[in-house]
Short mmCIF file of C-alpha atoms in Angstrom, two decimals:
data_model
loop_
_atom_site.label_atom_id
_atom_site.label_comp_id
_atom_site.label_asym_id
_atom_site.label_seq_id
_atom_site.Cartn_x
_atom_site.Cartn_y
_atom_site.Cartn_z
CA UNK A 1 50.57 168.15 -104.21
CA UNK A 2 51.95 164.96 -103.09
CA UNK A 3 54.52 163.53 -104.59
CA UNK A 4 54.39 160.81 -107.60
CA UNK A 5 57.99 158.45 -107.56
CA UNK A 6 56.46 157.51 -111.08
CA UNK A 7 56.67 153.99 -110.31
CA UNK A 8 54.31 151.33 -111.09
CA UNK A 9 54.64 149.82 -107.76
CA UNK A 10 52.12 149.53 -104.65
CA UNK A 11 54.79 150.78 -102.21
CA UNK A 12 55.96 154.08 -104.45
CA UNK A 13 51.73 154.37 -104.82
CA UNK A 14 51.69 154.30 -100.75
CA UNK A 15 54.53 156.61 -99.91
CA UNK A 16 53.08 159.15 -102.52
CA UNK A 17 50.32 159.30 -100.24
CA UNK A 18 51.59 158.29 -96.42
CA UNK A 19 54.81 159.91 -96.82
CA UNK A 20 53.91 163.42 -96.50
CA UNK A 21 55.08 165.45 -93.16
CA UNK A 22 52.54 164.92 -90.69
CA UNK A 23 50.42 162.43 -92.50
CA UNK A 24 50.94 159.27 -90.51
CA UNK A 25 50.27 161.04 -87.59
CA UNK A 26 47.12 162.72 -88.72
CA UNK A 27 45.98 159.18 -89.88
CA UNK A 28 47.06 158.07 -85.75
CA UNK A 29 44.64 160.05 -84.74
CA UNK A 30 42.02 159.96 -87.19
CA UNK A 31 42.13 156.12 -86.87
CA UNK A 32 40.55 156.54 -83.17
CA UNK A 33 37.66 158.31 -84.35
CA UNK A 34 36.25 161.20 -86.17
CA UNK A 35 38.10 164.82 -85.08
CA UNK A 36 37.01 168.41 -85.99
CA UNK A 37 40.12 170.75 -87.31
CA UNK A 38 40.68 172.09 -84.37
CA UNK A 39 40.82 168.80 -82.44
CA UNK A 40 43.75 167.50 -84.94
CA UNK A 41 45.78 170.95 -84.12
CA UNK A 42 45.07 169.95 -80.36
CA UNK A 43 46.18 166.62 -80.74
CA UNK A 44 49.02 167.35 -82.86
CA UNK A 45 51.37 170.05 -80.92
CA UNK A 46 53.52 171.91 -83.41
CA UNK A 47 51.24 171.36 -86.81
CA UNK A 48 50.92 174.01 -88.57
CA UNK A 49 47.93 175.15 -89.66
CA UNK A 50 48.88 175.28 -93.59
CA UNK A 51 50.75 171.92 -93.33
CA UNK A 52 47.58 170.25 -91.64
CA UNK A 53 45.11 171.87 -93.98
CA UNK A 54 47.06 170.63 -97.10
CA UNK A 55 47.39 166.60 -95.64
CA UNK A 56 43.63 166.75 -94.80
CA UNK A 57 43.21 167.85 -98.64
CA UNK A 58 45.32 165.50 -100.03
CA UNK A 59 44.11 163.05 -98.18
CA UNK A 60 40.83 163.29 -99.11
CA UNK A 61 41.94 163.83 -102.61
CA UNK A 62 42.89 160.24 -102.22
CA UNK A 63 40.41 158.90 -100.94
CA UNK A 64 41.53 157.68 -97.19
CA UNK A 65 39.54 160.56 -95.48
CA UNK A 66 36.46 162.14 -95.58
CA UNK A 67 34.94 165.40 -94.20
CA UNK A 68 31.39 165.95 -93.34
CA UNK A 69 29.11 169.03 -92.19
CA UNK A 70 27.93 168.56 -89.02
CA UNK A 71 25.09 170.29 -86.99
CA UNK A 72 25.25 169.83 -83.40
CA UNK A 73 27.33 170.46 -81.16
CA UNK A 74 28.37 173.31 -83.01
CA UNK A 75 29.15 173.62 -86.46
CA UNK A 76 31.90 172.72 -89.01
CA UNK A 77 33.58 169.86 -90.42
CA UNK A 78 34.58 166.44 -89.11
CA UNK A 79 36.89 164.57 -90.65
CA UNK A 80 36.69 160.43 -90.28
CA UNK A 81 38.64 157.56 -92.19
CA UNK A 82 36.71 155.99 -95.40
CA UNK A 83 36.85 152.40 -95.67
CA UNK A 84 40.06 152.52 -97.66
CA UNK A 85 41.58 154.79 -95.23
CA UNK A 86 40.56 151.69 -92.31
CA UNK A 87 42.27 149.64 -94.29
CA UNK A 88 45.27 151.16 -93.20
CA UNK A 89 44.82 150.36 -89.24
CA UNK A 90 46.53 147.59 -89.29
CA UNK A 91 49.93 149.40 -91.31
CA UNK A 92 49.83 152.10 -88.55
CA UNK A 93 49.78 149.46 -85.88
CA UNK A 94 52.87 147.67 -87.39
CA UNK A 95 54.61 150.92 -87.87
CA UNK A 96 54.18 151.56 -84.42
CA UNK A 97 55.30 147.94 -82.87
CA UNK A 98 58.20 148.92 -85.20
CA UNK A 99 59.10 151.84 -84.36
CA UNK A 100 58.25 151.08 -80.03
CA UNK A 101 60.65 148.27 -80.75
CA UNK A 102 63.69 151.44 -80.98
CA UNK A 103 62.04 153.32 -78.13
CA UNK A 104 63.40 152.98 -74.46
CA UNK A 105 64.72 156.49 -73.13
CA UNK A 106 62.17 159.75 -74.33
CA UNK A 107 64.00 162.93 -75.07
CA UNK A 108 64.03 165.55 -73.22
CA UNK A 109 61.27 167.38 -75.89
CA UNK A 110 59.57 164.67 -76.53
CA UNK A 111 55.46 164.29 -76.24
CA UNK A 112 52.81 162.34 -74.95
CA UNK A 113 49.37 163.02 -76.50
CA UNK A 114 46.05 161.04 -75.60
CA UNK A 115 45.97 159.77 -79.34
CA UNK A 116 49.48 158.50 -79.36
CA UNK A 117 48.78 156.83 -75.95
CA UNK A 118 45.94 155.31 -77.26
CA UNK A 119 47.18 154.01 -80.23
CA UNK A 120 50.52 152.89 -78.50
CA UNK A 121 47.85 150.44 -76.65
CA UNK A 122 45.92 148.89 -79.74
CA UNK A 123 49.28 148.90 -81.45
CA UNK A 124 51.00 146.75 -78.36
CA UNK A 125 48.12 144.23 -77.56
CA UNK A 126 48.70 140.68 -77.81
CA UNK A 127 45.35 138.70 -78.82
CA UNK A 128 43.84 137.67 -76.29
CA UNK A 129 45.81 139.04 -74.19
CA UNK A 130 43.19 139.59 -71.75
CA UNK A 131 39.87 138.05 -70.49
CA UNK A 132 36.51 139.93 -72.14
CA UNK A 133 35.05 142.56 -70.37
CA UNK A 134 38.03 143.91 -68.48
CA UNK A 135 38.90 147.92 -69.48
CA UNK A 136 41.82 149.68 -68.17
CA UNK A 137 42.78 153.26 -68.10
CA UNK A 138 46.92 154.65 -68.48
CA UNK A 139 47.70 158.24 -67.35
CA UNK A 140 50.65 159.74 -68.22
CA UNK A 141 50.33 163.68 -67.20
CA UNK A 142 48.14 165.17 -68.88
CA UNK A 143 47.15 162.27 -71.67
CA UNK A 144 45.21 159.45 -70.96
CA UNK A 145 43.89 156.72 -73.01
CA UNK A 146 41.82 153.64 -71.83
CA UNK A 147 41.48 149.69 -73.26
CA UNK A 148 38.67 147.03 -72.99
CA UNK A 149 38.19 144.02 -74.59
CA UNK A 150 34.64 142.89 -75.90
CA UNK A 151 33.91 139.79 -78.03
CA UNK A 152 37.90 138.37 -78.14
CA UNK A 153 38.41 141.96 -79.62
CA UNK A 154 40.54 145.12 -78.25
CA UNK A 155 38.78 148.47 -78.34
CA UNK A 156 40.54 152.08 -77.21
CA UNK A 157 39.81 155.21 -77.09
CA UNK A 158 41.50 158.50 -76.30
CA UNK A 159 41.46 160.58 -72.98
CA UNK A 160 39.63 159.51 -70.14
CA UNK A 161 37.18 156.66 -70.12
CA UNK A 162 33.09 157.22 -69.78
CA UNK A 163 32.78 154.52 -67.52
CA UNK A 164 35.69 153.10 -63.61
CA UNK A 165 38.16 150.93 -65.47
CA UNK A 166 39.05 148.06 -63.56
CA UNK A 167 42.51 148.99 -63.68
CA UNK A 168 43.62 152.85 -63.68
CA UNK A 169 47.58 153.09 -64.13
CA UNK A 170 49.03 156.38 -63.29
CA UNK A 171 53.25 156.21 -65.03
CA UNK A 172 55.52 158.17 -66.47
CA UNK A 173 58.04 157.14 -69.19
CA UNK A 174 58.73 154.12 -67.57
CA UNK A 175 55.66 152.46 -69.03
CA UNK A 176 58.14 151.79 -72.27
CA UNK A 177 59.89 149.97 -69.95
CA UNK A 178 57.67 147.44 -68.76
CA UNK A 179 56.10 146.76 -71.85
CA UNK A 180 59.55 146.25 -73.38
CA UNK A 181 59.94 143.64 -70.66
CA UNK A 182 63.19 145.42 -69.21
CA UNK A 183 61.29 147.00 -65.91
CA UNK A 184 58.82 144.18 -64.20
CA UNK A 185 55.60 145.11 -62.84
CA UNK A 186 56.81 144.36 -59.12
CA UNK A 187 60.46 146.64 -59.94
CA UNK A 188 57.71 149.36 -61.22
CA UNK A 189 55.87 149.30 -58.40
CA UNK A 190 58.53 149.00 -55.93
CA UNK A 191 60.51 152.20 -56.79
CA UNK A 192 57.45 154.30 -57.46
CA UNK A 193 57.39 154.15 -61.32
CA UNK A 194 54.09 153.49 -61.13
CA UNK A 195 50.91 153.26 -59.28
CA UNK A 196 47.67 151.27 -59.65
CA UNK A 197 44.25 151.59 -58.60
CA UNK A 198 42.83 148.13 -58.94
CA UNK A 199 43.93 144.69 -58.84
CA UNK A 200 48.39 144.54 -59.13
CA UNK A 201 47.50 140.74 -60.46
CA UNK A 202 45.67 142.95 -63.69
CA UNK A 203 48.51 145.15 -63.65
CA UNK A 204 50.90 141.80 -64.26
CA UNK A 205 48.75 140.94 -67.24
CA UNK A 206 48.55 144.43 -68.17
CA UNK A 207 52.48 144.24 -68.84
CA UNK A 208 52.13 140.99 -70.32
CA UNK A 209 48.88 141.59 -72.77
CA UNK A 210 51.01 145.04 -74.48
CA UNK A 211 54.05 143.82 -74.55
CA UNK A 212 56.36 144.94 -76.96
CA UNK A 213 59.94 144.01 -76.90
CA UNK A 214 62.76 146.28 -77.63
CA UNK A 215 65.52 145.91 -79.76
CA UNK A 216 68.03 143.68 -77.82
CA UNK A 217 70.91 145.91 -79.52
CA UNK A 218 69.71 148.92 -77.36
CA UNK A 219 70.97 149.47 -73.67
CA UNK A 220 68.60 148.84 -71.12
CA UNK A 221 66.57 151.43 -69.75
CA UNK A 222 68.03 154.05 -67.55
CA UNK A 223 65.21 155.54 -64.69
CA UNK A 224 67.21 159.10 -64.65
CA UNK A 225 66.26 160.02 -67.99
CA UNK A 226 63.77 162.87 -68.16
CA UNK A 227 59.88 162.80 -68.46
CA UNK A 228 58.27 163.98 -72.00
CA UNK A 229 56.38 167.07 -71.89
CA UNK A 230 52.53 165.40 -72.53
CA UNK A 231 49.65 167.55 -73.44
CA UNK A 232 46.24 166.85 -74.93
#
C-alpha cells in the first residue's frame, strides 16, 4: 500500500504515489515504451521481484499504468503508461536534468542501462538543438540508446537503433563530462574518451544539443575515476 501523508496537497498526493522504492525508475523505463515483466527486471538490475510486482500494482491502482494481454510474440502482460501516467514525462525529464546537474564522477558500482541512457538523452536535449532528420546512436558497453529528431521534435528509443545513425558515439563515463561542458568534444576525442563514426562537426553539436551543466560547486571531472558496470 502506498503511503497517504494525509495532506490535502498535490505534492503529498504525488509522493504517495512516485515516492515508492523503485517507482521513478520503473516509470523511466516505462516512459520509452511498453515492457513485459520480465523486460522491467532486465532493465532494472537489482529489483526484486516482490518490490517490482507491488509498484506495477500500485501503479495501476492509480491509474498511471496499465497492463494488457497480449498474443504474439508470446504471451503475457505488457505494461504501458495511460495518459495520466504521460503526463508525467515531462517531471521525469526535470528530475533527471536535476539530478545530471550533481553527476560528474560514477561510482565504482554504479550502472548504465539502455533505458537510463535513453532517457538521459530526451532528458538533456535542448530544442532544437539539432536540424530534422538527423538520428544518432551512444554506446556505452553494453547499453545503447539512439536520438532523431522529426518535425522540430526529439524522439529516443532504447538499445540499438533499426536503422545507420548518422552519428554512432562509442564513450564511457566521460560522456557526463562533455555534456556538462567540462570535457570538449576535441579534449574527448584527443585522449581517446571517445570515438565517432560519422561526421566530428555532428559530434560538436551533439555536445552542444544535450547539454546539461553541472553544478559549478562540484570539482571538475577527474578521467581516473572508474567505469560503471552497464548491462541491458
Amino acid at each position: 500500500m502506498t503511503k497517504d501523508y494525509r495532506q490535502f496537497c498535490g505534492l503529498a498526493k504525488a509522493a504517495s504515489v512516485l515516492g515508492e522504492r523503485w517507482a521513478l525508475l520503473v516509470l523511466r523505463d516505462l516512459s520509452l515504451g511498453p515492457r513485459r515483466f520480465g523486460e522491467l527486471q532486465q532493465g532494472l538490475p537489482g529489483v526484486p521481484t516482490t518490490v517490482l510486482t507491488t509498484r506495477l500494482r500500485e501503479l495501476e491502482e492509480q491509474g498511471v499504468v496499465t497492463r494488457t494481454p497480449v498474443d504474439r510474440p508470446g504471451r503475457g502482460l505488457v505494461y504501458a503508461l495511460t495518459d495520466h501516467g504521460r503526463e508525467l514525462v515531462p517531471v521525469l525529464d526535470a528530475l533527471g536534468r536535476w539530478g545530471a546537474r550533481r553527476m560528474i564522477e560514477p561510482q565504482a558500482d554504479d550502472t548504465m542501462t539502455d533505458a537510463s541512457l535513453a532517457a538521459a538523452l530526451r532528458a538533456a536535449y535542448q530544442p532544437a538543438g539539432l536540424d530534422d532528420g538527423v538520428s544518432v546512436a551512444v554506446v556505452a558497453g553494453p547499453a545503447q540508446a539512439w536520438a532523431r529528431t522529426a518535425d522540430g521534435a526529439l524522439v529516443v528509443g532504447a538499445g540499438a537503433p533499426e536503422s545507420a545513425p548518422d552519428l554512432t558515439i562509442t564513450t564511457g563515463p566521460q560522456m557526463r563530462a562533455l555534456l556538462a561542458g567540462l570535457l570538449s568534444p576535441r579534449e574527448a576525442l584527443d585522449d581517446g574518451a571517445m570515438t565517432v563514426d560519422g561526421p566530428v562537426e555532428l559530434f560538436e553539436r551533439f555536445a552542444s544539443a544535450f547539454h546539461v551543466p553541472a553544478d559549478p560547486a562540484l570539482t571538475p571531472f577527474a578521467g581516473s575515476t572508474p567505469s560503471p558496470r552497464t548491462s541491458h
